[in-house]
Amino acid sequence: MKITNIKATTVAMPLHAPIRHSNGCHWGRFVRTIVEVETDEGITGLGEMGGGGESAENAFRALNKYLIGHDPMQLESLYWKICNPTASLYNNRTQLHAAIEFACIDIIGKKTGMRACDLLGGALRETVPFASYIFFRYKNEQTGIGGEETAEEIVAHAKELVEQYGFTSHKLKAGVFHPDHEVEVFKALSAAFPKHKVRIDPNAAWSVEESIRIGKAIEHLPNDYFEDPTWGMEGMRRVRDMVKIPTSTNTVVVNFEQLAACIRTNAIDVILLDTTFWGGLRQAWKASVVCEKFQIGVAVHSSGELGIQLATMLHLGAAIPNLSFAADAHYHHVTDDIIKGGKMQYVNGAIAVPTGPGLGVELDRDKLKQYEEYYKEVGGYQYDRDPERPDWFSVLPERNWAKLKQ
């Protein structure tokens, strides 16, 4: 079997409301690149990457020169053709490779009749639990959804999510408002669900000293972990030395060199594995094996997925023995999907691992066209800027906090 063509389509997917984070905002939509890898046997594999537009589409098209004629079952040589670190300027192609690898694993599964998780060694679970992913949101001016800033509003939103999806672990995306306000919101969130677990993630907006102060203030809560309170492996190590909550990261350990350094220095307790950031489903699985042998906890990270990448997250979560925590997903924030059958469904806070071969999802061509046209209408957005704070940009550690409107 040989690759004959790589196609890329940019889509924009509306969110229920704009979601805010420490470095900016998702302006009411996600932009994703949908990748199709075609073969001479008529089998097409699906991939997905965050971001998009002409530059991303051209980058994928350029990979045709590298990969036409390549056997998609040869995943190790695929990696080195794309991600030789020096040739790819120290792995600037990592996320491109991830989407292509997703598609090749999808092809292998369709060829053999095996699921992606079975290609990794088999499923240890058939459902993967997820945490609620709670953001401070701007209001959707068309629907009135969103606008949460206060503890009362965040708790009310969390209760809606629990009622609708059944979550029993709650993640608050922080780093937007002054830390004292966010700590009070976090405490209120935990108090509202005394039998549930909680986690807070300010996207590294706080200084080491602030992180220690905040960590001590929330040590008594039923924390899963303390996610990226500050920037850098050394900063995280200093926080870990002072706070009695397991620390976690998806920012400063995203490749094997960083993982080795983390293990050598005992810098961070839990590694959040992202199938895109790590360069593919197989790469994230390899990292989970290393973590298992060193008794390091892992969880599955979210980078703003639609159904194709969500499928990779589910297959990863199915196959790893040391899945210690509920996974992250932005998925409940998107209004629709580009896969047949519509959005995957949560049942009691979990999503079932797809049962079909490969990734187990198929493109809905009408939806793909619909959201391709929507992207052409609305375009991209500045992820690292805030639409209601036009002169603001993030500096770490952050000092210029957003102001409460209420």
Short mmCIF file of C-alpha atoms in Angstrom, two decimals:
data_model
loop_
_atom_site.label_atom_id
_atom_site.label_comp_id
_atom_site.label_asym_id
_atom_site.label_seq_id
_atom_site.Cartn_x
_atom_site.Cartn_y
_atom_site.Cartn_z
CA MET A 1 0.00 0.00 0.00
CA LYS A 2 1.26 3.46 -0.87
CA ILE A 3 0.23 7.04 -0.08
CA THR A 4 -1.02 8.81 -3.20
CA ASN A 5 -2.20 12.18 -1.85
CA ILE A 6 -2.51 14.32 1.27
CA LYS A 7 -5.44 16.75 1.45
CA ALA A 8 -6.07 19.42 4.08
CA THR A 9 -9.27 21.37 4.77
CA THR A 10 -9.58 24.20 7.29
CA VAL A 11 -12.81 24.43 9.25
CA ALA A 12 -14.11 26.74 11.96
CA MET A 13 -16.40 25.26 14.59
CA PRO A 14 -18.60 27.56 16.71
CA LEU A 15 -18.38 27.41 20.49
CA HIS A 16 -21.34 27.88 22.79
CA ALA A 17 -19.58 31.03 24.06
CA PRO A 18 -16.07 32.55 23.84
CA ILE A 19 -13.77 30.91 26.39
CA ARG A 20 -11.02 32.83 28.19
CA HIS A 21 -7.57 31.71 29.24
CA SER A 22 -4.47 33.33 30.72
CA ASN A 23 -2.91 34.10 27.35
CA GLY A 24 -6.00 35.33 25.54
CA CYS A 25 -9.27 33.84 24.36
CA HIS A 26 -10.93 31.48 21.92
CA TRP A 27 -13.10 34.01 20.13
CA GLY A 28 -16.30 31.99 19.88
CA ARG A 29 -14.87 29.29 17.60
CA PHE A 30 -12.11 26.74 17.15
CA VAL A 31 -10.14 26.58 13.92
CA ARG A 32 -9.01 23.08 12.94
CA THR A 33 -7.30 21.50 9.94
CA ILE A 34 -8.84 18.22 8.77
CA VAL A 35 -6.37 15.96 6.97
CA GLU A 36 -7.11 13.12 4.56
CA VAL A 37 -4.36 10.71 3.50
CA GLU A 38 -5.32 8.76 0.38
CA THR A 39 -3.80 5.45 -0.75
CA ASP A 40 -3.55 3.38 -3.92
CA GLU A 41 -5.88 0.78 -2.37
CA GLY A 42 -8.71 3.28 -2.00
CA ILE A 43 -8.37 3.45 1.80
CA THR A 44 -8.37 7.01 3.19
CA GLY A 45 -7.20 7.86 6.69
CA LEU A 46 -8.29 10.85 8.75
CA GLY A 47 -6.20 13.28 10.80
CA GLU A 48 -6.73 16.60 12.56
CA MET A 49 -4.59 19.50 13.77
CA GLY A 50 -5.33 22.69 15.66
CA GLY A 51 -5.17 25.95 13.75
CA GLY A 52 -5.46 26.25 10.02
CA GLY A 53 -5.76 28.49 7.04
CA GLU A 54 -3.61 28.79 3.96
CA SER A 55 -0.29 28.30 5.75
CA ALA A 56 -1.36 25.06 7.42
CA GLU A 57 -2.97 23.69 4.29
CA ASN A 58 0.16 24.49 2.26
CA ALA A 59 2.35 22.81 4.90
CA PHE A 60 0.37 19.59 4.58
CA ARG A 61 0.36 19.77 0.78
CA ALA A 62 4.15 20.18 0.89
CA LEU A 63 4.41 16.83 2.67
CA ASN A 64 3.23 15.15 -0.53
CA LYS A 65 6.79 15.58 -1.80
CA TYR A 66 8.05 13.62 1.20
CA LEU A 67 5.36 10.96 1.44
CA ILE A 68 3.83 10.06 -1.93
CA GLY A 69 4.77 6.41 -2.39
CA HIS A 70 5.33 5.84 1.33
CA ASP A 71 3.76 2.74 2.85
CA PRO A 72 1.45 4.09 5.59
CA MET A 73 2.08 0.96 7.66
CA GLN A 74 5.71 2.00 8.11
CA LEU A 75 5.17 4.40 11.00
CA GLU A 76 8.75 4.57 12.27
CA SER A 77 10.18 5.61 8.90
CA LEU A 78 7.24 8.03 8.53
CA TYR A 79 8.39 9.72 11.73
CA TRP A 80 11.96 10.11 10.56
CA LYS A 81 10.96 11.31 7.11
CA ILE A 82 9.04 14.19 8.73
CA CYS A 83 10.53 14.70 12.18
CA ASN A 84 14.26 14.22 11.93
CA PRO A 85 14.87 16.97 14.49
CA THR A 86 17.69 18.78 12.69
CA ALA A 87 16.06 18.52 9.27
CA SER A 88 12.78 19.86 10.68
CA LEU A 89 14.56 22.69 12.55
CA TYR A 90 14.35 20.93 15.92
CA ASN A 91 10.93 19.44 15.24
CA ASN A 92 8.82 22.29 13.96
CA ARG A 93 6.94 19.59 12.03
CA THR A 94 5.80 17.71 15.14
CA GLN A 95 2.12 18.66 14.95
CA LEU A 96 2.02 18.10 11.19
CA HIS A 97 3.40 14.64 11.79
CA ALA A 98 0.74 13.99 14.44
CA ALA A 99 -2.10 14.56 11.98
CA ILE A 100 -0.44 12.41 9.32
CA GLU A 101 0.26 9.65 11.84
CA PHE A 102 -3.38 9.73 12.99
CA ALA A 103 -4.39 9.18 9.37
CA CYS A 104 -1.86 6.38 8.80
CA ILE A 105 -3.00 4.56 11.95
CA ASP A 106 -6.56 4.98 10.69
CA ILE A 107 -5.48 3.43 7.37
CA ILE A 108 -3.73 0.51 9.08
CA GLY A 109 -6.80 -0.16 11.18
CA LYS A 110 -9.09 -0.08 8.17
CA LYS A 111 -6.71 -2.40 6.28
CA THR A 112 -6.47 -4.94 9.12
CA GLY A 113 -9.89 -4.52 10.71
CA MET A 114 -8.26 -3.50 14.00
CA ARG A 115 -8.99 -0.49 16.19
CA ALA A 116 -6.25 2.03 16.88
CA CYS A 117 -6.14 1.04 20.56
CA ASP A 118 -5.70 -2.61 19.58
CA LEU A 119 -2.72 -1.65 17.41
CA LEU A 120 -1.23 -0.16 20.60
CA GLY A 121 -1.69 -3.39 22.50
CA GLY A 122 -5.38 -3.55 23.26
CA ALA A 123 -8.03 -1.77 25.29
CA LEU A 124 -7.91 -1.93 29.07
CA ARG A 125 -11.16 0.04 29.25
CA GLU A 126 -14.00 0.70 26.82
CA THR A 127 -14.96 4.10 28.19
CA VAL A 128 -12.72 7.01 29.13
CA PRO A 129 -13.82 9.37 31.93
CA PHE A 130 -13.54 13.12 31.41
CA ALA A 131 -13.37 16.13 33.69
CA SER A 132 -15.57 19.11 33.14
CA TYR A 133 -13.49 21.86 31.58
CA ILE A 134 -14.81 25.07 33.07
CA PHE A 135 -13.74 28.44 31.69
CA PHE A 136 -14.51 32.01 32.49
CA ARG A 137 -16.52 32.93 29.40
CA TYR A 138 -17.60 35.99 27.52
CA LYS A 139 -21.28 36.10 26.65
CA ASN A 140 -22.46 34.88 23.27
CA GLU A 141 -24.29 37.97 22.08
CA GLN A 142 -26.62 35.96 19.81
CA THR A 143 -27.71 33.33 22.34
CA GLY A 144 -26.98 34.93 25.71
CA ILE A 145 -24.98 31.84 26.76
CA GLY A 146 -21.86 32.43 28.85
CA GLY A 147 -20.59 35.50 30.67
CA GLU A 148 -19.46 33.64 33.83
CA GLU A 149 -17.08 35.55 36.12
CA THR A 150 -18.21 35.12 39.72
CA ALA A 151 -18.16 32.08 41.97
CA GLU A 152 -21.94 31.88 41.86
CA GLU A 153 -21.97 31.94 38.05
CA ILE A 154 -19.20 29.35 37.73
CA VAL A 155 -20.92 27.01 40.20
CA ALA A 156 -24.22 27.37 38.35
CA HIS A 157 -22.47 26.58 35.07
CA ALA A 158 -20.77 23.55 36.64
CA LYS A 159 -24.10 22.26 37.91
CA GLU A 160 -25.50 22.50 34.38
CA LEU A 161 -22.53 20.48 33.07
CA VAL A 162 -22.95 17.83 35.76
CA GLU A 163 -26.64 17.55 35.01
CA GLN A 164 -26.06 17.29 31.27
CA TYR A 165 -22.88 15.19 31.10
CA GLY A 166 -22.38 13.53 34.49
CA PHE A 167 -18.89 14.83 35.29
CA THR A 168 -17.43 13.98 38.71
CA SER A 169 -14.10 15.79 38.30
CA HIS A 170 -13.89 19.52 37.62
CA LYS A 171 -11.14 21.57 36.04
CA LEU A 172 -11.14 25.35 36.34
CA LYS A 173 -9.17 27.27 33.71
CA ALA A 174 -7.64 30.12 35.71
CA GLY A 175 -5.04 32.82 35.10
CA VAL A 176 -7.57 35.40 33.87
CA PHE A 177 -8.58 37.34 37.00
CA HIS A 178 -6.60 38.17 40.11
CA PRO A 179 -5.54 34.90 41.80
CA ASP A 180 -7.40 35.73 45.02
CA HIS A 181 -10.67 35.86 43.09
CA GLU A 182 -9.92 32.62 41.28
CA VAL A 183 -9.05 30.84 44.52
CA GLU A 184 -12.44 31.81 45.94
CA VAL A 185 -14.13 30.57 42.77
CA PHE A 186 -12.19 27.30 42.99
CA LYS A 187 -13.12 26.79 46.64
CA ALA A 188 -16.77 27.45 45.84
CA LEU A 189 -16.62 24.96 42.98
CA SER A 190 -15.22 22.28 45.28
CA ALA A 191 -17.74 23.06 48.02
CA ALA A 192 -20.60 22.67 45.55
CA PHE A 193 -19.52 19.08 44.79
CA PRO A 194 -18.06 17.68 48.02
CA LYS A 195 -17.76 14.14 46.63
CA HIS A 196 -16.04 15.22 43.40
CA LYS A 197 -12.39 15.88 42.53
CA VAL A 198 -11.08 19.26 41.36
CA ARG A 199 -8.08 20.69 39.53
CA ILE A 200 -7.00 24.23 38.64
CA ASP A 201 -4.93 25.33 35.64
CA PRO A 202 -3.75 28.96 35.23
CA ASN A 203 -1.63 28.15 32.16
CA ALA A 204 1.59 29.12 33.99
CA ALA A 205 0.40 32.70 34.67
CA TRP A 206 1.55 32.80 38.30
CA SER A 207 5.01 33.35 39.71
CA VAL A 208 6.66 30.59 41.73
CA GLU A 209 5.91 32.48 44.93
CA GLU A 210 2.27 33.07 44.01
CA SER A 211 1.94 29.43 43.05
CA ILE A 212 3.25 28.31 46.42
CA ARG A 213 0.89 30.69 48.25
CA ILE A 214 -2.10 29.55 46.20
CA GLY A 215 -1.13 25.90 46.43
CA LYS A 216 -1.04 26.08 50.20
CA ALA A 217 -4.43 27.82 50.21
CA ILE A 218 -6.05 24.95 48.31
CA GLU A 219 -4.11 21.98 49.73
CA HIS A 220 -7.10 20.88 51.77
CA LEU A 221 -9.32 20.42 48.72
CA PRO A 222 -9.71 17.06 46.93
CA ASN A 223 -7.27 18.01 44.19
CA ASP A 224 -6.41 15.72 41.31
CA TYR A 225 -3.28 17.78 40.75
CA PHE A 226 -1.94 21.35 40.49
CA GLU A 227 -1.63 22.00 36.75
CA ASP A 228 1.03 24.33 35.34
CA PRO A 229 0.76 27.01 38.04
CA THR A 230 4.05 28.54 36.89
CA TRP A 231 6.27 28.44 33.84
CA GLY A 232 9.31 26.24 33.32
CA MET A 233 10.54 22.95 34.64
CA GLU A 234 12.69 24.57 37.30
CA GLY A 235 9.81 26.75 38.46
CA MET A 236 7.56 23.71 38.65
CA ARG A 237 10.21 21.82 40.63
CA ARG A 238 10.38 24.64 43.17
CA VAL A 239 6.59 24.66 43.56
CA ARG A 240 6.55 20.87 43.97
CA ASP A 241 9.07 21.14 46.81
CA MET A 242 6.77 23.47 48.76
CA VAL A 243 3.20 22.34 48.01
CA LYS A 244 1.51 19.11 49.09
CA ILE A 245 -0.46 18.64 45.87
CA PRO A 246 0.81 16.53 42.95
CA THR A 247 1.90 18.85 40.16
CA SER A 248 1.16 18.31 36.47
CA THR A 249 2.09 19.79 33.12
CA ASN A 250 1.15 19.82 29.49
CA THR A 251 3.45 22.75 28.67
CA VAL A 252 7.02 22.03 29.75
CA VAL A 253 7.11 18.26 29.14
CA VAL A 254 5.95 17.66 25.57
CA ASN A 255 8.82 15.59 24.18
CA PHE A 256 11.11 12.80 25.29
CA GLU A 257 14.12 15.01 26.04
CA GLN A 258 12.00 17.08 28.42
CA LEU A 259 10.52 13.91 29.93
CA ALA A 260 14.00 12.58 30.65
CA ALA A 261 14.99 15.86 32.32
CA CYS A 262 11.77 15.85 34.35
CA ILE A 263 12.44 12.33 35.61
CA ARG A 264 16.07 13.05 36.45
CA THR A 265 15.16 16.10 38.56
CA ASN A 266 11.82 14.88 40.00
CA ALA A 267 10.38 18.12 38.68
CA ILE A 268 6.72 17.23 38.05
CA ASP A 269 4.43 14.44 39.23
CA VAL A 270 1.85 13.97 36.45
CA ILE A 271 2.40 14.25 32.69
CA LEU A 272 -0.59 15.29 30.59
CA LEU A 273 -0.27 13.53 27.25
CA ASP A 274 -1.60 15.34 24.18
CA THR A 275 -1.72 13.30 20.97
CA THR A 276 -0.98 16.43 18.91
CA PHE A 277 1.63 18.14 21.08
CA TRP A 278 3.61 14.90 21.48
CA GLY A 279 3.59 14.36 17.72
CA GLY A 280 1.06 11.57 17.35
CA LEU A 281 -0.95 8.84 19.01
CA ARG A 282 1.96 6.42 18.97
CA GLN A 283 4.35 9.01 20.41
CA ALA A 284 1.98 9.82 23.28
CA TRP A 285 1.58 6.10 23.96
CA LYS A 286 5.38 5.66 24.04
CA ALA A 287 5.58 8.47 26.60
CA SER A 288 2.94 6.73 28.72
CA VAL A 289 5.11 3.60 28.79
CA VAL A 290 8.10 5.58 30.07
CA CYS A 291 5.89 7.20 32.71
CA GLU A 292 4.52 3.82 33.78
CA LYS A 293 8.00 2.40 34.35
CA PHE A 294 8.96 5.39 36.50
CA GLN A 295 5.62 5.38 38.38
CA ILE A 296 4.66 8.81 37.04
CA GLY A 297 0.96 9.52 36.70
CA VAL A 298 -0.54 10.44 33.34
CA ALA A 299 -3.75 11.88 32.01
CA VAL A 300 -4.99 12.63 28.51
CA HIS A 301 -4.76 16.31 27.55
CA SER A 302 -7.03 18.33 25.28
CA SER A 303 -5.97 20.91 22.72
CA GLY A 304 -9.39 21.91 21.39
CA GLU A 305 -10.48 18.82 19.52
CA LEU A 306 -13.16 17.81 17.08
CA GLY A 307 -14.17 14.19 16.66
CA ILE A 308 -11.07 12.93 14.83
CA GLN A 309 -8.61 14.04 17.48
CA LEU A 310 -11.07 13.08 20.21
CA ALA A 311 -10.98 9.56 18.77
CA THR A 312 -7.18 9.51 19.16
CA MET A 313 -7.57 10.66 22.77
CA LEU A 314 -10.06 7.87 23.44
CA HIS A 315 -7.83 5.20 21.91
CA LEU A 316 -4.88 6.49 23.94
CA GLY A 317 -6.96 6.49 27.11
CA ALA A 318 -8.16 2.97 26.37
CA ALA A 319 -4.69 1.49 25.94
CA ILE A 320 -2.60 2.88 28.80
CA PRO A 321 -2.60 1.12 32.19
CA ASN A 322 -1.51 4.16 34.21
CA LEU A 323 -4.42 6.43 33.30
CA SER A 324 -4.67 7.82 36.81
CA PHE A 325 -7.12 10.67 36.22
CA ALA A 326 -10.10 11.75 34.16
CA ALA A 327 -9.10 13.15 30.77
CA ASP A 328 -9.49 16.73 29.64
CA ALA A 329 -11.71 17.72 26.71
CA HIS A 330 -12.92 21.00 25.27
CA TYR A 331 -15.45 18.89 23.38
CA HIS A 332 -18.56 19.95 25.29
CA HIS A 333 -17.80 23.57 24.35
CA VAL A 334 -18.20 22.97 20.59
CA THR A 335 -21.67 23.11 19.07
CA ASP A 336 -21.24 20.46 16.37
CA ASP A 337 -18.75 18.10 14.72
CA ILE A 338 -17.59 17.06 11.25
CA ILE A 339 -17.97 13.29 11.84
CA LYS A 340 -20.88 11.09 10.81
CA GLY A 341 -23.49 10.71 13.49
CA GLY A 342 -22.75 14.10 15.03
CA LYS A 343 -20.98 14.68 18.31
CA MET A 344 -19.92 11.74 20.45
CA GLN A 345 -22.00 11.43 23.59
CA TYR A 346 -21.03 11.57 27.25
CA VAL A 347 -22.59 8.96 29.53
CA ASN A 348 -21.94 9.41 33.25
CA GLY A 349 -19.02 11.71 32.47
CA ALA A 350 -17.35 9.27 30.08
CA ILE A 351 -17.20 8.68 26.32
CA ALA A 352 -17.09 5.23 24.76
CA VAL A 353 -14.04 4.19 22.76
CA PRO A 354 -15.05 3.94 19.07
CA THR A 355 -15.72 0.37 17.95
CA GLY A 356 -14.97 0.68 14.23
CA PRO A 357 -11.61 -0.09 12.61
CA GLY A 358 -8.80 2.47 12.79
CA LEU A 359 -9.90 5.59 14.61
CA GLY A 360 -13.51 4.46 14.24
CA VAL A 361 -14.89 7.75 12.92
CA GLU A 362 -15.93 8.86 9.44
CA LEU A 363 -16.18 12.29 7.85
CA ASP A 364 -19.59 13.82 7.28
CA ARG A 365 -18.90 15.50 3.94
CA ASP A 366 -21.81 17.92 4.27
CA LYS A 367 -20.61 19.06 7.70
CA LEU A 368 -17.03 19.38 6.46
CA LYS A 369 -18.22 21.62 3.64
CA GLN A 370 -20.49 23.61 5.98
CA TYR A 371 -17.72 24.43 8.42
CA GLU A 372 -15.17 24.99 5.68
CA GLU A 373 -17.49 27.69 4.34
CA TYR A 374 -17.96 29.04 7.85
CA TYR A 375 -14.19 29.36 8.19
CA LYS A 376 -14.05 31.27 4.90
CA GLU A 377 -16.74 33.58 6.30
CA VAL A 378 -15.28 34.28 9.76
CA GLY A 379 -11.59 33.47 9.33
CA GLY A 380 -9.12 32.81 12.08
CA TYR A 381 -8.55 34.71 15.30
CA GLN A 382 -5.69 35.75 17.56
CA TYR A 383 -5.58 33.01 20.16
CA ASP A 384 -3.09 35.01 22.26
CA ARG A 385 -5.17 38.18 22.35
CA ASP A 386 -8.42 39.12 24.09
CA PRO A 387 -11.17 40.65 21.93
CA GLU A 388 -12.40 42.83 24.81
CA ARG A 389 -8.91 43.92 25.94
CA PRO A 390 -7.38 45.06 22.65
CA ASP A 391 -4.24 46.65 24.11
CA TRP A 392 -3.43 43.76 26.43
CA PHE A 393 -0.95 40.95 25.91
CA SER A 394 0.27 38.38 28.38
CA VAL A 395 3.57 38.65 30.22
CA LEU A 396 4.66 35.82 32.53
CA PRO A 397 4.26 35.99 35.43
CA GLU A 398 1.05 37.90 34.76
CA ARG A 399 0.33 41.12 36.63
CA ASN A 400 -2.26 42.82 34.44
CA TRP A 401 -5.33 40.83 35.47
CA ALA A 402 -8.71 41.17 33.80
CA LYS A 403 -11.23 43.32 35.66
CA LEU A 404 -14.53 41.90 36.86
CA LYS A 405 -17.48 43.52 35.13
CA GLN A 406 -19.79 42.95 38.07
#
